[in-house]
PDB file of C-alpha atoms and ligand atoms in Angstrom:
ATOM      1  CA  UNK K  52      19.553   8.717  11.277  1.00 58.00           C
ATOM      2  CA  UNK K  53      17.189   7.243   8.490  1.00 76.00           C
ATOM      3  CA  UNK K  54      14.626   4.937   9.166  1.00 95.00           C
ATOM      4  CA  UNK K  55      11.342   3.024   6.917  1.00 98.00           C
ATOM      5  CA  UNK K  56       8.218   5.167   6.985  1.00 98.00           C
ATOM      6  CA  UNK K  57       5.428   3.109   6.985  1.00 98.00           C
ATOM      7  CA  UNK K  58       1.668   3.910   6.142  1.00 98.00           C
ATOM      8  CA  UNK K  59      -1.181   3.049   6.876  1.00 98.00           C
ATOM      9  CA  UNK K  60      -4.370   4.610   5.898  1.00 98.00           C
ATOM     10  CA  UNK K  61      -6.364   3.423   8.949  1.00 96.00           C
ATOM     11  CA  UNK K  62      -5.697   2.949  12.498  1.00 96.00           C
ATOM     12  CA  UNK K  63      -6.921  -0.477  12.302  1.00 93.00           C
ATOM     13  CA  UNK K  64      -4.270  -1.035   9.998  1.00 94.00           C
ATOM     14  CA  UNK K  65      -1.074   0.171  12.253  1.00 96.00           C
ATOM     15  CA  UNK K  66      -2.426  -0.338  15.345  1.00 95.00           C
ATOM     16  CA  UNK K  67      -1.143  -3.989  15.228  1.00 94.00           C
ATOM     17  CA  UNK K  68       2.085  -2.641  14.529  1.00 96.00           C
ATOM     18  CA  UNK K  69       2.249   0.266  16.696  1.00 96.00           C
ATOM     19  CA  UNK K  70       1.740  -1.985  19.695  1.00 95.00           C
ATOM     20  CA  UNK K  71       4.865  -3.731  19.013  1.00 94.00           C
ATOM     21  CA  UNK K  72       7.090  -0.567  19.182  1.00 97.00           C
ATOM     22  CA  UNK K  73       9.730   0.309  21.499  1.00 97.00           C
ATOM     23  CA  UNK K  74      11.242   3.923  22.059  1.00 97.00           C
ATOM     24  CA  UNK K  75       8.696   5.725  20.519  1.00 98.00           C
ATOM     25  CA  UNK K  76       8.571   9.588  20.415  1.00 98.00           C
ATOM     26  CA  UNK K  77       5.313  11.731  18.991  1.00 98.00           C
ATOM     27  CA  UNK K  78       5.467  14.130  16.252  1.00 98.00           C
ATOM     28  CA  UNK K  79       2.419  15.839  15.182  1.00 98.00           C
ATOM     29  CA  UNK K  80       2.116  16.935  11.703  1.00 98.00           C
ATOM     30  CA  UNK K  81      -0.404  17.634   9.380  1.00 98.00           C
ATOM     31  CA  UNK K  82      -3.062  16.061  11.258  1.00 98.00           C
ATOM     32  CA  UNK K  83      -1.705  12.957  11.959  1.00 98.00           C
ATOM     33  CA  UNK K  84       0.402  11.387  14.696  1.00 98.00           C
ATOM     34  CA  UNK K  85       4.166   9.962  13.274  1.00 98.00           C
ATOM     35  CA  UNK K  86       5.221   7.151  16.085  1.00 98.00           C
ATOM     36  CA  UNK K  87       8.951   7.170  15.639  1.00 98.00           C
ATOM     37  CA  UNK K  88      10.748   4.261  17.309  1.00 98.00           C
ATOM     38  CA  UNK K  89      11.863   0.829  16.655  1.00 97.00           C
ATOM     39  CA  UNK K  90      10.493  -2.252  15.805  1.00 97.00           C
ATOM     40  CA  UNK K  91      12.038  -5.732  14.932  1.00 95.00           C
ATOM     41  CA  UNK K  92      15.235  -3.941  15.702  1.00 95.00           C
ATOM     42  CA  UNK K  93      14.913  -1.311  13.147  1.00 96.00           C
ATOM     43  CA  UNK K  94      13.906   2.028  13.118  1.00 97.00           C
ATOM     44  CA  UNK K  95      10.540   2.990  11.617  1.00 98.00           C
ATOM     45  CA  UNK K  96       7.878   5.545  11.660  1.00 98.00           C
ATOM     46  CA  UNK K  97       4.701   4.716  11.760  1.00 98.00           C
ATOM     47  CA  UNK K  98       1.404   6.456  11.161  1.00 98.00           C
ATOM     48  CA  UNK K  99      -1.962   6.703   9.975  1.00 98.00           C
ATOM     49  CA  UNK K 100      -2.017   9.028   7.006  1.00 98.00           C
ATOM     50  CA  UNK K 101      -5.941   8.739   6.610  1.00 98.00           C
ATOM     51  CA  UNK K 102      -8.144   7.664   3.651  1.00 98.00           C
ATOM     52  CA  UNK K 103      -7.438   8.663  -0.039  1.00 98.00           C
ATOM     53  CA  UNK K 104      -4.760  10.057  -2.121  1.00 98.00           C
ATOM     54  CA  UNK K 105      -4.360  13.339  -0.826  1.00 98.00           C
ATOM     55  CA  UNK K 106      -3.413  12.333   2.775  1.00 98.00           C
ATOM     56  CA  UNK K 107      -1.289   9.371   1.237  1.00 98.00           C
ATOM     57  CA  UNK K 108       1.304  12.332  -0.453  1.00 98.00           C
ATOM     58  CA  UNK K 109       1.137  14.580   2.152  1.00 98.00           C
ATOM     59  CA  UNK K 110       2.410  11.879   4.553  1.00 98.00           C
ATOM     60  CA  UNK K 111       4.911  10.559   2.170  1.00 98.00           C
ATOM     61  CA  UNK K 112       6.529  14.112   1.504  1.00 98.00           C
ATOM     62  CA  UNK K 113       6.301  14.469   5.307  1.00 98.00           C
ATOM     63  CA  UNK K 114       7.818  11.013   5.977  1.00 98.00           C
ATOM     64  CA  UNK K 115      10.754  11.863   3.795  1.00 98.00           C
ATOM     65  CA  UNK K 116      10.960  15.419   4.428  1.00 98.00           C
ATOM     66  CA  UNK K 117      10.897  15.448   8.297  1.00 97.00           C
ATOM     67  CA  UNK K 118      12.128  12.030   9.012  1.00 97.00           C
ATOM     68  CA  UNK K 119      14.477  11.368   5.791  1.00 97.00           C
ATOM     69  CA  UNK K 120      13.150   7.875   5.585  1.00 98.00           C
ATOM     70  CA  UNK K 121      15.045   5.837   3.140  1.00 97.00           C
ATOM     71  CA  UNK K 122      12.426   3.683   2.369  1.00 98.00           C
ATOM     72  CA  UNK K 123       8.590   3.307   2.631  1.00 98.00           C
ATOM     73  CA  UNK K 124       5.925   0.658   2.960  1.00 98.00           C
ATOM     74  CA  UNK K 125       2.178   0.874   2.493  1.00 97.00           C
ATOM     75  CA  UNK K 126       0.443  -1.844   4.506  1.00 96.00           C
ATOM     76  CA  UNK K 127      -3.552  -2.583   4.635  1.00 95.00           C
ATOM     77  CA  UNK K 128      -5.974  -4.088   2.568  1.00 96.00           C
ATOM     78  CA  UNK K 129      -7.533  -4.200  -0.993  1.00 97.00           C
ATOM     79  CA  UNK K 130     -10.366  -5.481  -3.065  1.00 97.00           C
ATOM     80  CA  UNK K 131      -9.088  -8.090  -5.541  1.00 98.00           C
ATOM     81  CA  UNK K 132      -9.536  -7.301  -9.527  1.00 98.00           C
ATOM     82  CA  UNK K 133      -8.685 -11.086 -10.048  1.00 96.00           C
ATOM     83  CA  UNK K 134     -10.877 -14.742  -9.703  1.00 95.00           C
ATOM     84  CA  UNK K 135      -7.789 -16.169  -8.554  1.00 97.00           C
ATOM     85  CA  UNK K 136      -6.718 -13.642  -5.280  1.00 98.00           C
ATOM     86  CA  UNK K 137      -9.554 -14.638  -2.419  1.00 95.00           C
ATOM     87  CA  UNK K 138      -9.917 -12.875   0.462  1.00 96.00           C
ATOM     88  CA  UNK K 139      -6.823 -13.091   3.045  1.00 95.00           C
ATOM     89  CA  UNK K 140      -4.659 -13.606   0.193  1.00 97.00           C
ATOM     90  CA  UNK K 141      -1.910 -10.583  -0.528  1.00 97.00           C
ATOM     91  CA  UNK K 142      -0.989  -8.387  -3.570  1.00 98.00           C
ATOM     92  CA  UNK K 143       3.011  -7.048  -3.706  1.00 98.00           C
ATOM     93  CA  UNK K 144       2.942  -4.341  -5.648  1.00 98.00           C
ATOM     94  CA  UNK K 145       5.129  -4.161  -8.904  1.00 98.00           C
ATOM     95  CA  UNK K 146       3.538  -1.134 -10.212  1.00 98.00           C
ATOM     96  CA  UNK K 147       1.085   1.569  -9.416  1.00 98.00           C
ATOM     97  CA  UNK K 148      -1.788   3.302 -11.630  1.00 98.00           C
ATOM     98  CA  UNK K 149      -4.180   6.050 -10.963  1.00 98.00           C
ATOM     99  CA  UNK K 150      -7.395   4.334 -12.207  1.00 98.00           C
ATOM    100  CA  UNK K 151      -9.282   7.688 -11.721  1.00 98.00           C
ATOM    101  CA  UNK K 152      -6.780  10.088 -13.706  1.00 98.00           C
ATOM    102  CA  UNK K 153      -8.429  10.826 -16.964  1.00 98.00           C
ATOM    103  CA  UNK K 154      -7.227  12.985 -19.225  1.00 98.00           C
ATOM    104  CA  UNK K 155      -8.015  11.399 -22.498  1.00 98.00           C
ATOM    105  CA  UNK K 156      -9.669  14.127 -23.913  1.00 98.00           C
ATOM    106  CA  UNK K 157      -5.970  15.497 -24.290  1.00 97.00           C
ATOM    107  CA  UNK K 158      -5.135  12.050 -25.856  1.00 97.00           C
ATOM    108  CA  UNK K 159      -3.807  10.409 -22.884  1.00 97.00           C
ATOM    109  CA  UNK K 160      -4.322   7.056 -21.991  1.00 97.00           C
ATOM    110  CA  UNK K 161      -6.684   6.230 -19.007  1.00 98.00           C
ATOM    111  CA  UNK K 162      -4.286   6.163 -16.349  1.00 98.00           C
ATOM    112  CA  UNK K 163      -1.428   8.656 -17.416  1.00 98.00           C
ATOM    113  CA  UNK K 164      -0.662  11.714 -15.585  1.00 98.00           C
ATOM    114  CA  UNK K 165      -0.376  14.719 -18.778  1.00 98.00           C
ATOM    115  CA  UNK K 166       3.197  15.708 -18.643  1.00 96.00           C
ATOM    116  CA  UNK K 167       5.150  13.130 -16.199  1.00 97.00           C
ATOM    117  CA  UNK K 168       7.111  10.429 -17.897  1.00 95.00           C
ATOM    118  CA  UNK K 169       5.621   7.124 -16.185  1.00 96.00           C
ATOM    119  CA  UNK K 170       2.328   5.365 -16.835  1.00 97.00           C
ATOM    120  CA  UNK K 171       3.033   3.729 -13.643  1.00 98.00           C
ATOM    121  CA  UNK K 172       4.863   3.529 -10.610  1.00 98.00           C
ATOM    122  CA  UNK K 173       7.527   0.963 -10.365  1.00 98.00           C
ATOM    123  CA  UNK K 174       7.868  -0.844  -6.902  1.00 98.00           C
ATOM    124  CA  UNK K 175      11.563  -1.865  -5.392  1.00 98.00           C
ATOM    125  CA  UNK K 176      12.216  -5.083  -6.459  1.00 98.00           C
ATOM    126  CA  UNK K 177      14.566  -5.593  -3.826  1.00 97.00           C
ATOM    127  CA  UNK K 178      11.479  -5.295  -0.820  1.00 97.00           C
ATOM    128  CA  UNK K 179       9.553  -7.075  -3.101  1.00 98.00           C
ATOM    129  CA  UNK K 180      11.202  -9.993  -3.515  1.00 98.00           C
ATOM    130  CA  UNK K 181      11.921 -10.003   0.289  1.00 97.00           C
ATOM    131  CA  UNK K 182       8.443  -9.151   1.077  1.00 98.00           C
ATOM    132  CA  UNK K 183       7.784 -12.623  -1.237  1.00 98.00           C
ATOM    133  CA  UNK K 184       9.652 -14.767   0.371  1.00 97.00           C
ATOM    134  CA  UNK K 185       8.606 -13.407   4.084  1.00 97.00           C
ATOM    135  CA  UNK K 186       4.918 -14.083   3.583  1.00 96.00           C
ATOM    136  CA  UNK K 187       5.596 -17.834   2.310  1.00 95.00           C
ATOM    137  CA  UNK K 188       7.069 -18.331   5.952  1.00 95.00           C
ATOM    138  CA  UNK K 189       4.466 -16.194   7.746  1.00 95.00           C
ATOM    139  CA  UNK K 190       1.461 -16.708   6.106  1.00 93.00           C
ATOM    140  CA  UNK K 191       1.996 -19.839   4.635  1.00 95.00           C
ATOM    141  CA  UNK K 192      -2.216 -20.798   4.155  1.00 94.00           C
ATOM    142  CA  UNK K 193      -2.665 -17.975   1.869  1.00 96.00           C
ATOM    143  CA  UNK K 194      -1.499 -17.145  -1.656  1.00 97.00           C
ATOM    144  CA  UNK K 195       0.745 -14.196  -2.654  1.00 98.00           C
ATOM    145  CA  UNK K 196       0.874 -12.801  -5.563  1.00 98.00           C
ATOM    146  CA  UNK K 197       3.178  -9.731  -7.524  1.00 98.00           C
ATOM    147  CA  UNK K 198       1.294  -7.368  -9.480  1.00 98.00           C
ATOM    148  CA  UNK K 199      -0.173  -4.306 -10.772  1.00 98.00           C
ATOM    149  CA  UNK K 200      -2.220  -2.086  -7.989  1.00 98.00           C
ATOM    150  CA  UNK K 201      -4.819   0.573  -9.299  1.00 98.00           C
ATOM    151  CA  UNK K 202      -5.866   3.234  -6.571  1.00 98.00           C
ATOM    152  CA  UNK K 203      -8.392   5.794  -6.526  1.00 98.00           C
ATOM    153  CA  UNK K 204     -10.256   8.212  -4.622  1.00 98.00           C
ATOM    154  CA  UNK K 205     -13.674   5.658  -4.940  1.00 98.00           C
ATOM    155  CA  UNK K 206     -14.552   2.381  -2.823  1.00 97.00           C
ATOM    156  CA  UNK K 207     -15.102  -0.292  -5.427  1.00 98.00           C
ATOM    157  CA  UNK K 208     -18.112  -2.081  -5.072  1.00 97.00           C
ATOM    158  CA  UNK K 209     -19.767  -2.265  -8.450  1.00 97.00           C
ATOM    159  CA  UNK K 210     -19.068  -5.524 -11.314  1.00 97.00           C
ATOM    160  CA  UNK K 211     -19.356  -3.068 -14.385  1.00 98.00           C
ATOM    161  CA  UNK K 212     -16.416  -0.400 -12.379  1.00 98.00           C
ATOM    162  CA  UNK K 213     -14.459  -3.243 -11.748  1.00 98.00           C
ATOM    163  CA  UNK K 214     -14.832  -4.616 -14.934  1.00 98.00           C
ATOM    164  CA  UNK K 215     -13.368  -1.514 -16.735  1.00 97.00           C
ATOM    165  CA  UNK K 216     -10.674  -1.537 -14.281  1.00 98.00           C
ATOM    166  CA  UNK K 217      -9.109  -4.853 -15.174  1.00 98.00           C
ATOM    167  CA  UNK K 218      -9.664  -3.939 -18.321  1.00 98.00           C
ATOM    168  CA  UNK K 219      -8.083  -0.863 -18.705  1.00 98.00           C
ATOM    169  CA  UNK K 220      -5.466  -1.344 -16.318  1.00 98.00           C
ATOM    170  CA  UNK K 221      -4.824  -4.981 -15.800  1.00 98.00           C
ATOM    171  CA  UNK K 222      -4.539  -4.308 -12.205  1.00 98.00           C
ATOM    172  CA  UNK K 223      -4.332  -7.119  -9.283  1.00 98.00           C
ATOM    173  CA  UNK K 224      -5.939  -5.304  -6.603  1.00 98.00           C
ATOM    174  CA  UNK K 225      -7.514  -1.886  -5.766  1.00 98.00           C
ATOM    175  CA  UNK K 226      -7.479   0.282  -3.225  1.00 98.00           C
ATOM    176  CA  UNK K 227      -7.461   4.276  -1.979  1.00 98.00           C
ATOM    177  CA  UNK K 228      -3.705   5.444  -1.147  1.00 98.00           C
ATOM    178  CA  UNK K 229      -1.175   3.114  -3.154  1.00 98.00           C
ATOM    179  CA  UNK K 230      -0.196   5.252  -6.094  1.00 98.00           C
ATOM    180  CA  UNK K 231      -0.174   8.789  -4.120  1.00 98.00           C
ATOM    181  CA  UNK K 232       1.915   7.021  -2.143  1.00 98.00           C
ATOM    182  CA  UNK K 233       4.015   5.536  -4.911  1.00 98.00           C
ATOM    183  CA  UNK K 234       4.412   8.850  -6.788  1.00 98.00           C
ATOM    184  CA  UNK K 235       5.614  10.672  -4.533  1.00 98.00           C
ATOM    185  CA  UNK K 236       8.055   8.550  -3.066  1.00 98.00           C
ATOM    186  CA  UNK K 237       9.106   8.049  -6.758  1.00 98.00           C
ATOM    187  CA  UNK K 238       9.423  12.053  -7.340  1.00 98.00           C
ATOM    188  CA  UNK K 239      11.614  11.770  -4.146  1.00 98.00           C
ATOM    189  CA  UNK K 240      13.602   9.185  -5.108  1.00 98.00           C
ATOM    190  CA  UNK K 241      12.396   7.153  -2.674  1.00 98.00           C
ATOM    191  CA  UNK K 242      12.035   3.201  -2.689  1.00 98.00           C
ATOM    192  CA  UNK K 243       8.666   1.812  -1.306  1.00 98.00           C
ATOM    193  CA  UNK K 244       6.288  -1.301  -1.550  1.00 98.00           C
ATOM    194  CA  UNK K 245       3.251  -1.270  -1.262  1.00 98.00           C
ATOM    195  CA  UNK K 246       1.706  -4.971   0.497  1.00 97.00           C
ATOM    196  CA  UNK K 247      -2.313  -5.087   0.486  1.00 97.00           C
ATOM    197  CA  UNK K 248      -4.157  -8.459   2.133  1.00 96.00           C
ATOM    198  CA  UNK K 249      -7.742  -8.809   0.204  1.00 96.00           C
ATOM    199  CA  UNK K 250     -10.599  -7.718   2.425  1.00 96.00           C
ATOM    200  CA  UNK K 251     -13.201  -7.953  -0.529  1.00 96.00           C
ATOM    201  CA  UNK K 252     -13.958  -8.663  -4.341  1.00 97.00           C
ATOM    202  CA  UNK K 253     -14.708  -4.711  -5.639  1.00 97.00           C
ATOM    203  CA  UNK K 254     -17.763  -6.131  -6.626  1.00 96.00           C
ATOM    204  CA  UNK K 255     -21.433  -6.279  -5.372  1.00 94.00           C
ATOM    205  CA  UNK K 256     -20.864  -8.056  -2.494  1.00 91.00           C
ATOM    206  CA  UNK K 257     -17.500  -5.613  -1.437  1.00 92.00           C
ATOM    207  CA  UNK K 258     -20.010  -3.660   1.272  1.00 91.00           C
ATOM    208  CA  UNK K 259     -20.806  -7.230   3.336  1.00 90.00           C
ATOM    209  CA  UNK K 260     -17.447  -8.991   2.714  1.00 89.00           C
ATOM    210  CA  UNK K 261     -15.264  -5.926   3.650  1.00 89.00           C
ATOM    211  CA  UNK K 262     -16.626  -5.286   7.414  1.00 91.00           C
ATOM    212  CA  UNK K 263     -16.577  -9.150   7.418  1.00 89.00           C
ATOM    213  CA  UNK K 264     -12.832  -9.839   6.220  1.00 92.00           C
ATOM    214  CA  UNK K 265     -11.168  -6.871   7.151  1.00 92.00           C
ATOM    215  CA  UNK K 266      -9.974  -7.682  10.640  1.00 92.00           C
ATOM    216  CA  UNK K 267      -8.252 -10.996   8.944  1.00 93.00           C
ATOM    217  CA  UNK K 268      -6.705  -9.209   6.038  1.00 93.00           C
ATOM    218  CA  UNK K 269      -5.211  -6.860   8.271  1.00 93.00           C
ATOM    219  CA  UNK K 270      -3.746  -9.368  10.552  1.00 92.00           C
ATOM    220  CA  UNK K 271      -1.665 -10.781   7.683  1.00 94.00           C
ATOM    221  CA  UNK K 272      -0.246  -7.762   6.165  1.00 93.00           C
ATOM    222  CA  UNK K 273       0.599  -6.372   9.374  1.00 93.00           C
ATOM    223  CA  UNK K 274       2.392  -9.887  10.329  1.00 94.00           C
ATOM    224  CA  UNK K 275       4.079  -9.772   6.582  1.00 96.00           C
ATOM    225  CA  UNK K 276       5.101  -6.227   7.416  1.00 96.00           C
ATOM    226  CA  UNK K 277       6.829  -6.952  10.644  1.00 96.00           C
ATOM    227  CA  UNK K 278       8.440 -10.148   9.299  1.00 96.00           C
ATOM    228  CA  UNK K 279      10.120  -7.896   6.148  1.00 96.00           C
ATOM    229  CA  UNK K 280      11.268  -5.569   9.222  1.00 96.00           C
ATOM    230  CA  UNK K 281      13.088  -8.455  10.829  1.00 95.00           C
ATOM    231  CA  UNK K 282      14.588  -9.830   7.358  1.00 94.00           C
ATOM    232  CA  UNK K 283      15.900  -6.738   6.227  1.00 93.00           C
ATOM    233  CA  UNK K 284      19.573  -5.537   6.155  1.00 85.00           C
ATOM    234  CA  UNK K 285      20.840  -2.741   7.929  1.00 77.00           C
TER     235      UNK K 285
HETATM  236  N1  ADE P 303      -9.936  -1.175   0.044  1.00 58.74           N
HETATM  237  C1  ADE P 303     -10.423  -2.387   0.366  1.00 58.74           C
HETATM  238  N2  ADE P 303     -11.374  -2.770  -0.512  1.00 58.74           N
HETATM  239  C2  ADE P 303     -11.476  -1.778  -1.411  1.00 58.74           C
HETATM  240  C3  ADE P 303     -12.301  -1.574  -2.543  1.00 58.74           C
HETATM  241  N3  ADE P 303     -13.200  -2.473  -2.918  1.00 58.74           N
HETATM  242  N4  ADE P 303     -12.151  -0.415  -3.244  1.00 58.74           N
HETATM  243  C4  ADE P 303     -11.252   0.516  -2.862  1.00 58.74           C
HETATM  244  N5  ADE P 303     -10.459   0.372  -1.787  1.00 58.74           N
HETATM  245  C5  ADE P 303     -10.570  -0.757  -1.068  1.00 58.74           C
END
């Protein structure tokens, strides 16, 4: 039977997910632990895929491979490439760039992966739209906003990198796994979302406010991520 794979790259960011689970069985692969089970009456699989792009696609491919999930969701945090998304707030993903792929010298554009079709990866706008509506009722004190993500194997934390970021990309939010994740569900066929709360600004001050505001931006994308659970259709 299929189920929704969904990823975090942290345990931080499943454990408040995992706890909720009933009937869950252990599968070890590739280093990391899939908890397959149900939760708000649907089956999932959880797990921690680790930091960075690489361990995003491996998981994906594994998620669909092993456990033929028909959709999958990328929950955790972000800094925020925008004055208007604070800290706490969340970014729905409508598309998904690699800020770090560079191949210009071939006369690509910043961003574009030589030889594959798409600049960027496009979200389902069916769990999108549900995902918006669910975190008006659940989160209700914080904004949330639909837009571009940017991901990259580098921790933001400088004004003049984020600067060229927005610029380039006119991303909402940045953050470490998002487009692996994206592509490969896309070369799979694969539907997925990715939901990021904002733990930081990618600026200077990204070091002090992330260890400060992570623990809060967690707690409302994994509440967002179990209310989507609970909304959607079987
Ligand atoms: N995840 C959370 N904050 C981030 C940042 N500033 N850069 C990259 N990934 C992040």
């Amino acid at each position: 039977m299929r189920c929704i794979g969904i990823i975090g790259a942290m345990d931080e960011e499943v454990a408040g997910l995992k706890e909720y689970m009933q009937d869950v069985e252990i599968t070890r692969k590739a280093s990391m632990e899939f908890y397959a089970g149900t939760l708000e009456g649907k089956k999932v699989v959880v797990v921690r895929s680790g930091v960075g792009k690489v361990n995003a696609a491996v998981c994906t491919q594994i998620l669909v491979d092993e456990f033929q999930a028909e959709a999958v969701i990328n929950t955790g945090i972000a800094g925020s490439l925008n004055n208007d998304i604070n800290i706490g707030d969340i970014v729905l993903s409508t598309d998904l760039v690699h800020h770090d792929m560079d191949a210009v010298g071939f006369g690509y554009p910043k961003g574009q992966i030589p030889r594959m079709e798409e600049f960027s990866f496009q979200s389902d706008q069916v769990l999108r739209k549900l995902a918006a509506e669910a975190c008006r009722e659940v989160n209700p004190d914080i904004q949330v906003f639909e837009g571009r993500i940017a991901s990259g194997d580098q921790f933001i934390a400088d004004q003049d990198v984020k600067d060229f970021i927005v610029k380039e990309f006119s991303a909402y939010a940045v953050e470490m796994e998002g487009a692996a994740i994206a592509q490969a569900a896309s070369l799979n066929h694969v539907p997925f979302l990715v939901i990021r709360a904002i733990s930081d600004k990618a600026d200077g001050s990204a070091h002090v406010d992330y260890p400060a505001f992570e623990k809060l931006a967690i707690e409302h994308s994994v509440k967002l991520t179990k209310k989507i659970l609970k909304e959607l259709q079987d």
